[in-house]
XYZ file of C-alpha atoms in Angstrom:
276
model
C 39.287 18.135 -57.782
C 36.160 20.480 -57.550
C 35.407 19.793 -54.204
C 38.929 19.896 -52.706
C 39.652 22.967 -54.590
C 36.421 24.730 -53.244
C 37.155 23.335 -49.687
C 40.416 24.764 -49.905
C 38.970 28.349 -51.231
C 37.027 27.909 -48.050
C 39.521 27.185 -45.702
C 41.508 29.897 -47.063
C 38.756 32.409 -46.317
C 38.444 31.787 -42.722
C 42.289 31.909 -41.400
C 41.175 34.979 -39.213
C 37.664 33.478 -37.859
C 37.245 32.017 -34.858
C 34.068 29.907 -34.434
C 33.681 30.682 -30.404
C 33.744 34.299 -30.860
C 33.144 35.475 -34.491
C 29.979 33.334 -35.558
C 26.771 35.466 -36.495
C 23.364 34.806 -35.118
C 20.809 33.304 -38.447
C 18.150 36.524 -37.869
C 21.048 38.677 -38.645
C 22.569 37.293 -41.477
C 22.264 38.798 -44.741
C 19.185 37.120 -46.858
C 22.024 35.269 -49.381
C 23.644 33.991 -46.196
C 20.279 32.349 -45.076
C 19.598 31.116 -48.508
C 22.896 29.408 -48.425
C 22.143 27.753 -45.132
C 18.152 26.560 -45.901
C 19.937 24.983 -49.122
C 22.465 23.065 -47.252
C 20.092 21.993 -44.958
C 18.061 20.369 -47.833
C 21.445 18.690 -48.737
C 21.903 17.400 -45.608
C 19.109 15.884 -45.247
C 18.804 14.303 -48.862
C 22.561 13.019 -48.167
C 21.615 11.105 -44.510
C 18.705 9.870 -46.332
C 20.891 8.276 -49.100
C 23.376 6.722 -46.388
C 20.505 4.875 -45.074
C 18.991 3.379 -48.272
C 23.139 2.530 -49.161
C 22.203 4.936 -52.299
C 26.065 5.895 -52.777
C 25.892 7.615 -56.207
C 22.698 10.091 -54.979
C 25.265 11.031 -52.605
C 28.073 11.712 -55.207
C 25.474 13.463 -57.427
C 23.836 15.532 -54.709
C 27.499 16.822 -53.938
C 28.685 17.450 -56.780
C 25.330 19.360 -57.845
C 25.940 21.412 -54.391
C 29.655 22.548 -54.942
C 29.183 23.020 -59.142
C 25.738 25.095 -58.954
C 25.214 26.832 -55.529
C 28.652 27.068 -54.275
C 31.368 27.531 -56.392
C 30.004 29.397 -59.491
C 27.267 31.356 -56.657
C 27.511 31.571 -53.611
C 31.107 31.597 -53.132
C 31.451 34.061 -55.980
C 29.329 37.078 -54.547
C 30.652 36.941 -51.239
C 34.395 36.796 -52.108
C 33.690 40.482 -52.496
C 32.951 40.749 -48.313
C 35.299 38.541 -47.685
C 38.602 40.218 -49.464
C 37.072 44.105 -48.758
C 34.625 44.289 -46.361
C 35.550 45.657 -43.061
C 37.462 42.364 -41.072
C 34.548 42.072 -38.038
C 32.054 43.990 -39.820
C 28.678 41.975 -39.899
C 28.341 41.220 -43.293
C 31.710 39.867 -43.705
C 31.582 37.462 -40.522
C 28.368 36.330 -41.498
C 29.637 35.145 -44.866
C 32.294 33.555 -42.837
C 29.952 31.855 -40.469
C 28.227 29.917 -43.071
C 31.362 29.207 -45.029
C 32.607 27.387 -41.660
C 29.294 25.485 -40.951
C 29.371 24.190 -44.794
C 32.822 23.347 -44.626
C 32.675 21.728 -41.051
C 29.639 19.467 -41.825
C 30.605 18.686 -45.820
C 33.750 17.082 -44.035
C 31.974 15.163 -41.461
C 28.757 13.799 -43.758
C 31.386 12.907 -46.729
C 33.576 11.048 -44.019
C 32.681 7.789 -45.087
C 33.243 8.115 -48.860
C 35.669 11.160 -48.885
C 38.263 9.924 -46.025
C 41.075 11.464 -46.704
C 40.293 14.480 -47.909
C 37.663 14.951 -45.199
C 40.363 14.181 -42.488
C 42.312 16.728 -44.579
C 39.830 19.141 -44.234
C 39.342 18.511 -40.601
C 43.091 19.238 -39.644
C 42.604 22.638 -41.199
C 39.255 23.461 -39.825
C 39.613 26.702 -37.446
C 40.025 25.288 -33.890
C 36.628 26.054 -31.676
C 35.256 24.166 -28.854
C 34.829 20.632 -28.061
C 36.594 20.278 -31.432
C 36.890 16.768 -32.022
C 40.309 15.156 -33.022
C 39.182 13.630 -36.049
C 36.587 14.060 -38.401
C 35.988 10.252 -37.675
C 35.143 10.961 -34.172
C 33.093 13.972 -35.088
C 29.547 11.882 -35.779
C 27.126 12.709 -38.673
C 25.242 16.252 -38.823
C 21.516 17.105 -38.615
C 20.505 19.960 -40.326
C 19.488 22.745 -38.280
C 15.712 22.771 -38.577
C 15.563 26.531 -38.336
C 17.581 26.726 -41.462
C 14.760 25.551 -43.610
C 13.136 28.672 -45.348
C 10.701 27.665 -47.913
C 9.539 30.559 -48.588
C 13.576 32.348 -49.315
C 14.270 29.000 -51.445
C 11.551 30.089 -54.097
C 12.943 33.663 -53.929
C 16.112 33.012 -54.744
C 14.910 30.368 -57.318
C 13.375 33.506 -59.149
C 15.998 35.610 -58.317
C 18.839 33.342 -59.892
C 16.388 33.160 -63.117
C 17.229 36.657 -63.438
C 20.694 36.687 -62.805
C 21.437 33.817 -65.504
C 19.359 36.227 -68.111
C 21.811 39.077 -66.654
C 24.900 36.772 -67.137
C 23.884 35.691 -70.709
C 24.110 39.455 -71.667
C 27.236 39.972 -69.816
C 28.782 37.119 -71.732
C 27.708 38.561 -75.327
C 29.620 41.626 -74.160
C 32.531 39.869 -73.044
C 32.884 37.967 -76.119
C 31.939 41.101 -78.578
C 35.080 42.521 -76.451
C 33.446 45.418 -75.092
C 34.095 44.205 -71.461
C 36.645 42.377 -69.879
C 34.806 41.163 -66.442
C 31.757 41.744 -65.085
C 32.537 44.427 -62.857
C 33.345 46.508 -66.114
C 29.528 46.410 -66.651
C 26.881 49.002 -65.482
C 23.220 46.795 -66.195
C 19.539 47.555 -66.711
C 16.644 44.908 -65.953
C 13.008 46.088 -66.897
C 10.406 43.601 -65.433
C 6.769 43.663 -64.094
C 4.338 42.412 -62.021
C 5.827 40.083 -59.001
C 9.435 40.149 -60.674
C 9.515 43.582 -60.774
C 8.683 43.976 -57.306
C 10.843 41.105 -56.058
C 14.159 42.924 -57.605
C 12.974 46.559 -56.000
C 12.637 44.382 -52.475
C 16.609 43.275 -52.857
C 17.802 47.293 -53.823
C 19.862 48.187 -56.584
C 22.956 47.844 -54.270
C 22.281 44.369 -53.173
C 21.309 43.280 -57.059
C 24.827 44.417 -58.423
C 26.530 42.625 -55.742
C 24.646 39.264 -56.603
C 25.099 40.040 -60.770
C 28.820 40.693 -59.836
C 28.292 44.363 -62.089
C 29.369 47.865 -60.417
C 25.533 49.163 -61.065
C 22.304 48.339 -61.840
C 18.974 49.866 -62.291
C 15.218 48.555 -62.409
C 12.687 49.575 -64.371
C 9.042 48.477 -65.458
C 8.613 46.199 -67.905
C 6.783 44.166 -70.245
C 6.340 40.775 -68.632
C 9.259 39.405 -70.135
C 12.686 39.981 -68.527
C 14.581 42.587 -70.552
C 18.264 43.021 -70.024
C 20.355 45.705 -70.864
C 24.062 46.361 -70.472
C 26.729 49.022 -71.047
C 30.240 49.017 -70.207
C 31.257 51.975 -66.968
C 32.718 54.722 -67.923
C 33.076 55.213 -63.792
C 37.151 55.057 -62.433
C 37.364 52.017 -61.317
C 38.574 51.221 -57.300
C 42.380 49.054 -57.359
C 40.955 47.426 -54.230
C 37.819 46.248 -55.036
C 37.563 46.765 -59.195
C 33.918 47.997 -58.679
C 33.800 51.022 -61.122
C 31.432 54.842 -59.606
C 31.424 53.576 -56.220
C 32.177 57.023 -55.083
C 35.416 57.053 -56.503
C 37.373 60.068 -55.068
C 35.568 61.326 -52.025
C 37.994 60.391 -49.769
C 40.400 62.876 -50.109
C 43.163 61.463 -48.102
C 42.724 58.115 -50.912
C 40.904 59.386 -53.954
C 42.090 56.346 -56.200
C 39.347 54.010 -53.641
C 35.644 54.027 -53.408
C 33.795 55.039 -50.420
C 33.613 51.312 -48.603
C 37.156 50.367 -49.375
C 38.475 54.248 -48.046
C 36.194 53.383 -44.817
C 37.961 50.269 -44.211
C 41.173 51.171 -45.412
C 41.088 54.363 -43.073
C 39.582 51.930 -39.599
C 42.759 49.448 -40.310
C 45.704 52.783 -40.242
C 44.021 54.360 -37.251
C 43.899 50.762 -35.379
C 47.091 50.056 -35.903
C 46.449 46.761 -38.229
C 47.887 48.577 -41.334
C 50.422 50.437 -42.083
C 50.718 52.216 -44.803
């Protein structure tokens, strides 16, 4: 049930992409994006590898481990946020889409022989794009795209997801106290030093809140210990997006939405894509 349900999140997410024309180059992806892919390149690999030693349970355990830890409760979680809000063809948004097609199109085909059905299923609904086989069954095996591997990124979002489970932790205690209700409610502090420290000023306060799922954050220096600290916003919160302070207001023709979703609400009315 946990892999059809995140195939079908993923399938659900990519009813306006079109493979032939939408798919973003790997240099311009967004650094999560090309995490995302030098992980599921490792699982590709360790999954052809299995076939071939008739090792049938690594392969249930290796995809299981993918869809639990990386996808459904990480990756797919921080860029729901481009998908529903971002701008439809901006960058960031089709490049989340671009890897959520090339994980989706290759899970189906490698699981194929132990996953018929719902692979099959999964094919039918795959966006249409060239030379698009008729069945999954007729698609062959994938290799993992060599220039996907990133050692290197792997062990930099290794440390980064360190400090996002010490982030979540303190999120939770606030959640069950009752002081939030989700995450976006939350405005966060992480003190750090040395290589940590330095690591979370590379990502940008921006980019951090986005991958804690909070409407803020700020780093400071630390002991060498990772020291969390969270408040609940006191920021209005956007109806579109629920991030709270997010330049709330500004727009004046939409004050209740923060500056992005104004933006993008604004480019859909004057194309003609929304009416409102």
């Amino acid at each position: 049930r946990k892999i059809r349900n995140t195939f079908r999140f993923i399938l659900g997410n990519l009813n306006d992409f079109n493979p032939d024309q939408h798919r973003v180059e790997l240099a311009d992806m967004p650094e999560l994006d090309r995490w995302m892919l030098s992980r599921f390149g490792a699982y590709l690999s360790r999954l052809e590898r299995a076939y071939n030693e008739f090792n049938f349970h690594h392969i249930f355990h290796q995809t299981i481990d993918l869809v639990t830890k990386d996808l459904s409760s990480f990756y797919c979680d921080i860029v729901k946020d481009r998908v529903y809000c971002d701008a439809p063809e901006g960058i960031s948004r089709r490049a989340s889409q671009t890897v959520l097609f090339t994980i989706v199109r290759d899970m189906a085909r490698i699981l194929a022989p132990v996953l018929s059905f719902t692979s099959e299923d999964v094919w039918q609904y795959l966006p249409d794009h060239k030379d698009k086989p008729e069945s999954v069954f007729l698609a062959g095996f994938p290799k993992a795209d060599p220039a996907w591997e990133d050692s290197g990124l792997m062990d930099r979002w290794h440390a980064l997801r360190e400090v996002r489970r010490s982030v979540t932790k303190m999120l939770e205690s606030l959640r069950t106290d009752g002081i939030i209700g989700n995450s976006l409610q939350a405005n966060v502090t992480v003190r750090a030093s040395g290589t940590t420290l330095n690591l979370l000023n590379g990502i940008g306060e921006e980019d951090l809140a986005d991958l804690f799922l909070v409407s803020s954050v700020r780093c400071e220096a630390g002991d060498e210990e990772i020291q969390v600290e969270a408040s609940k916003s006191e920021e209005p919160k956007c109806p579109r997006c629920w991030k709270q302070g997010h330049g709330d207001g500004k727009d004046t023709t939409r004050p209740e939405l923060c500056s992005r979703c104004a933006v993008v609400i604004h480019d859909l009315v004057e194309a003609g894509t929304l009416d409102i």
